[in-house]
mmCIF file of C-alpha atoms in Angstrom:
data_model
loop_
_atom_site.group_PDB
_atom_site.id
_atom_site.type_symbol
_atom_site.label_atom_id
_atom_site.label_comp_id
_atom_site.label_asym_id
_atom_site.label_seq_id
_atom_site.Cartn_x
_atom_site.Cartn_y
_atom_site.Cartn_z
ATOM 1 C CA UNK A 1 51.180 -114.302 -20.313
ATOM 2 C CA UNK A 2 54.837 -113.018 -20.141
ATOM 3 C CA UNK A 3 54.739 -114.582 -23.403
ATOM 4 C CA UNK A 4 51.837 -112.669 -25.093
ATOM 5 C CA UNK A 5 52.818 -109.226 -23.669
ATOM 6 C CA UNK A 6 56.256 -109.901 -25.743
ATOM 7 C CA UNK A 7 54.793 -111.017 -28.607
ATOM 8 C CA UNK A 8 52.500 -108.026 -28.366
ATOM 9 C CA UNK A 9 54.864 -105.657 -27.935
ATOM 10 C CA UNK A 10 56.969 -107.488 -30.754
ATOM 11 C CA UNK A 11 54.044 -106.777 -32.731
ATOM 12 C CA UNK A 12 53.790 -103.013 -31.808
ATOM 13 C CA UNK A 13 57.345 -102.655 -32.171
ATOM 14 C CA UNK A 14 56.462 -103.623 -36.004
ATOM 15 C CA UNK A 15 54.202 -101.815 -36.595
ATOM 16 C CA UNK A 16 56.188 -98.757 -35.327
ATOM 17 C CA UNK A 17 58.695 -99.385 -37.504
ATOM 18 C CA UNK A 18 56.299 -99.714 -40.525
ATOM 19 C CA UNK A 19 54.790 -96.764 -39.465
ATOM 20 C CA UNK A 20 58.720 -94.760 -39.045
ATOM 21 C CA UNK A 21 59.492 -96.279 -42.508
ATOM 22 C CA UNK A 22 56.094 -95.256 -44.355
ATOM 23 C CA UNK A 23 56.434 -91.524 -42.738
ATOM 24 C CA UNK A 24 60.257 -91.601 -43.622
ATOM 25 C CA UNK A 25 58.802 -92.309 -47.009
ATOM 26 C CA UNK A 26 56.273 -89.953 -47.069
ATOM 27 C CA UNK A 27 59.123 -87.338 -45.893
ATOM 28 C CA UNK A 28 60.864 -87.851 -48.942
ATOM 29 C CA UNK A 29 58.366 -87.568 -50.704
ATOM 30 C CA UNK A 30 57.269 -84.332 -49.714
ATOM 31 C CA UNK A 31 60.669 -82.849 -50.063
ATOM 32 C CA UNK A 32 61.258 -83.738 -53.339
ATOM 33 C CA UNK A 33 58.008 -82.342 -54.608
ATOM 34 C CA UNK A 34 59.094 -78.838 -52.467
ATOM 35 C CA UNK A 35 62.455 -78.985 -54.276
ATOM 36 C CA UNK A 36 60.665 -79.084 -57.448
ATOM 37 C CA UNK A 37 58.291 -76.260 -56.657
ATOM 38 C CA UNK A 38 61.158 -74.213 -55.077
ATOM 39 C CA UNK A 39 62.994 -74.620 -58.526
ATOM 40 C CA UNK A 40 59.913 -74.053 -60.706
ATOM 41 C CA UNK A 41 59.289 -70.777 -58.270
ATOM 42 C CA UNK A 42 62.897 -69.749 -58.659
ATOM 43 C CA UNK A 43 62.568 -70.105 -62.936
ATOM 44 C CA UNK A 44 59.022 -68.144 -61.915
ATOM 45 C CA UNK A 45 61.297 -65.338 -60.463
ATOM 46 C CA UNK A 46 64.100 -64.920 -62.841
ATOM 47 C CA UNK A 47 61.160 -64.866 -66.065
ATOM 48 C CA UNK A 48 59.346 -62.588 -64.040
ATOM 49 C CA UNK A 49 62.268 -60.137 -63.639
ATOM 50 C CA UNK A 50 63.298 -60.608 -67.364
ATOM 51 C CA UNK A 51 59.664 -59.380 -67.829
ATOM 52 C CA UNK A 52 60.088 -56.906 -65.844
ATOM 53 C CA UNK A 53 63.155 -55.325 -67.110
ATOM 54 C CA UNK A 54 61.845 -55.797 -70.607
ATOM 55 C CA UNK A 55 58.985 -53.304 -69.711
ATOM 56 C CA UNK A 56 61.176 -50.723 -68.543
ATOM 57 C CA UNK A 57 63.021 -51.276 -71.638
ATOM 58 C CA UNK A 58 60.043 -51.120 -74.383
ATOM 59 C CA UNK A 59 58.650 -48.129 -71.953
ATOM 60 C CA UNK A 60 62.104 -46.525 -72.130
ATOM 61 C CA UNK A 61 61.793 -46.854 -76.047
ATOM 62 C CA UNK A 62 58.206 -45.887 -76.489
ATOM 63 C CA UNK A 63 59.338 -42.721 -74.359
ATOM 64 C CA UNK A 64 61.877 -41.957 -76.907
ATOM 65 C CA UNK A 65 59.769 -42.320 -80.061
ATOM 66 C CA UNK A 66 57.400 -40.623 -78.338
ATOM 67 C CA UNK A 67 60.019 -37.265 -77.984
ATOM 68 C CA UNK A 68 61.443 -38.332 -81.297
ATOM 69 C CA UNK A 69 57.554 -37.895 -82.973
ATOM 70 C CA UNK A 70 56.824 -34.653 -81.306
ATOM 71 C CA UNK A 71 60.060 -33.350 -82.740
ATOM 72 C CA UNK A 72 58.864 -35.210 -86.334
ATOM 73 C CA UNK A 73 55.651 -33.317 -85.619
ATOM 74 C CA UNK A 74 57.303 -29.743 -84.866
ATOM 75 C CA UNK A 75 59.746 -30.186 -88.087
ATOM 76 C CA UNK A 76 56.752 -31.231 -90.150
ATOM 77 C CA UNK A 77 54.686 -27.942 -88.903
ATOM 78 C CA UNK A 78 57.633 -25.584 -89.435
ATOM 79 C CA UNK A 79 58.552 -26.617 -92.853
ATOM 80 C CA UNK A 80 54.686 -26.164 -93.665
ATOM 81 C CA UNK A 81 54.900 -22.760 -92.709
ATOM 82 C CA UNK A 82 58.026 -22.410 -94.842
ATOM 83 C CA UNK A 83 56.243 -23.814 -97.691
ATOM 84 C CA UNK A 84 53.376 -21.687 -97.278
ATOM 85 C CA UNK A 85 55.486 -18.533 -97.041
ATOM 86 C CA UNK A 86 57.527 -19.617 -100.172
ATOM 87 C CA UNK A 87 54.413 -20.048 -102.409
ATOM 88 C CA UNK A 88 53.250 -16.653 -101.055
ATOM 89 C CA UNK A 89 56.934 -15.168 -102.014
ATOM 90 C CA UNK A 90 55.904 -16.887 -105.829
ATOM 91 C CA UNK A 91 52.709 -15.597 -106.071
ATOM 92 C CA UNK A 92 54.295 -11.866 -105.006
ATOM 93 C CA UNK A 93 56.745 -12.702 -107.182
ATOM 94 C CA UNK A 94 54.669 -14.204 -110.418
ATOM 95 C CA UNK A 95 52.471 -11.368 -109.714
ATOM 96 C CA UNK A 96 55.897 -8.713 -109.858
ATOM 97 C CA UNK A 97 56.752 -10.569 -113.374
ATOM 98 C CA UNK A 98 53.168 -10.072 -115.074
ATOM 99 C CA UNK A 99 52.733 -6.181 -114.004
ATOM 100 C CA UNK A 100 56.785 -5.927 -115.394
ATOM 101 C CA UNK A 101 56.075 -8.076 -118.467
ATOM 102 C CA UNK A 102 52.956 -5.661 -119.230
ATOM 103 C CA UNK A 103 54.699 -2.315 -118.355
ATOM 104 C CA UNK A 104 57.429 -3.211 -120.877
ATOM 105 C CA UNK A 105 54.643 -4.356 -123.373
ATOM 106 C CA UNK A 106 53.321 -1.196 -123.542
ATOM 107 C CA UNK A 107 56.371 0.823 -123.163
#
């Protein structure tokens, strides 16, 4: 009986170890799948930054075509008002030449 309870607890002793070795295993395992998601995470990060600081920089640019349009849009305004009041100067003008041109016709 001394026997059995040795071989038994030979037996158990085996199996713990199987048991160590297959969670030792399993350990491994496990941490080399979380250093893969940890670096995958950390790429994750740094594109999401670069992202990030590409917004700012497209809003950044879209604010200053933005100012630079409304400026576009005040030149183009002004210079049709100075176009407007130049062909108004021509007509007065054209108009100044005709009376002159008949005056002196009949003068």
């Amino acid at each position: 009986t001394v026997r059995r309870s040795m071989d038994a607890l030979e037996d158990q002793l085996k199996e713990a170890r199987l048991m160590a070795e297959e969670a030792d295993r399993k350990y491994d395992e496990v941490a080399r799948k979380m250093a893969m998601v940890e670096a995958d995470l950390e790429r994750a990060e740094e594109r999401a930054e670069t992202g990030e600081n590409k917004i700012v920089e497209l809003e950044e640019e879209l604010r200053v075509v933005g100012n630079n349009l409304k400026s576009l849009e005040v030149s183009e305004e002004k210079a049709q008002q100075r176009e407007e009041a130049y062909e108004s100067q021509i007509r007065a003008m054209t108009s100044r030449l005709k009376e002159a041109e008949a005056r002196a016709e009949f003068a």
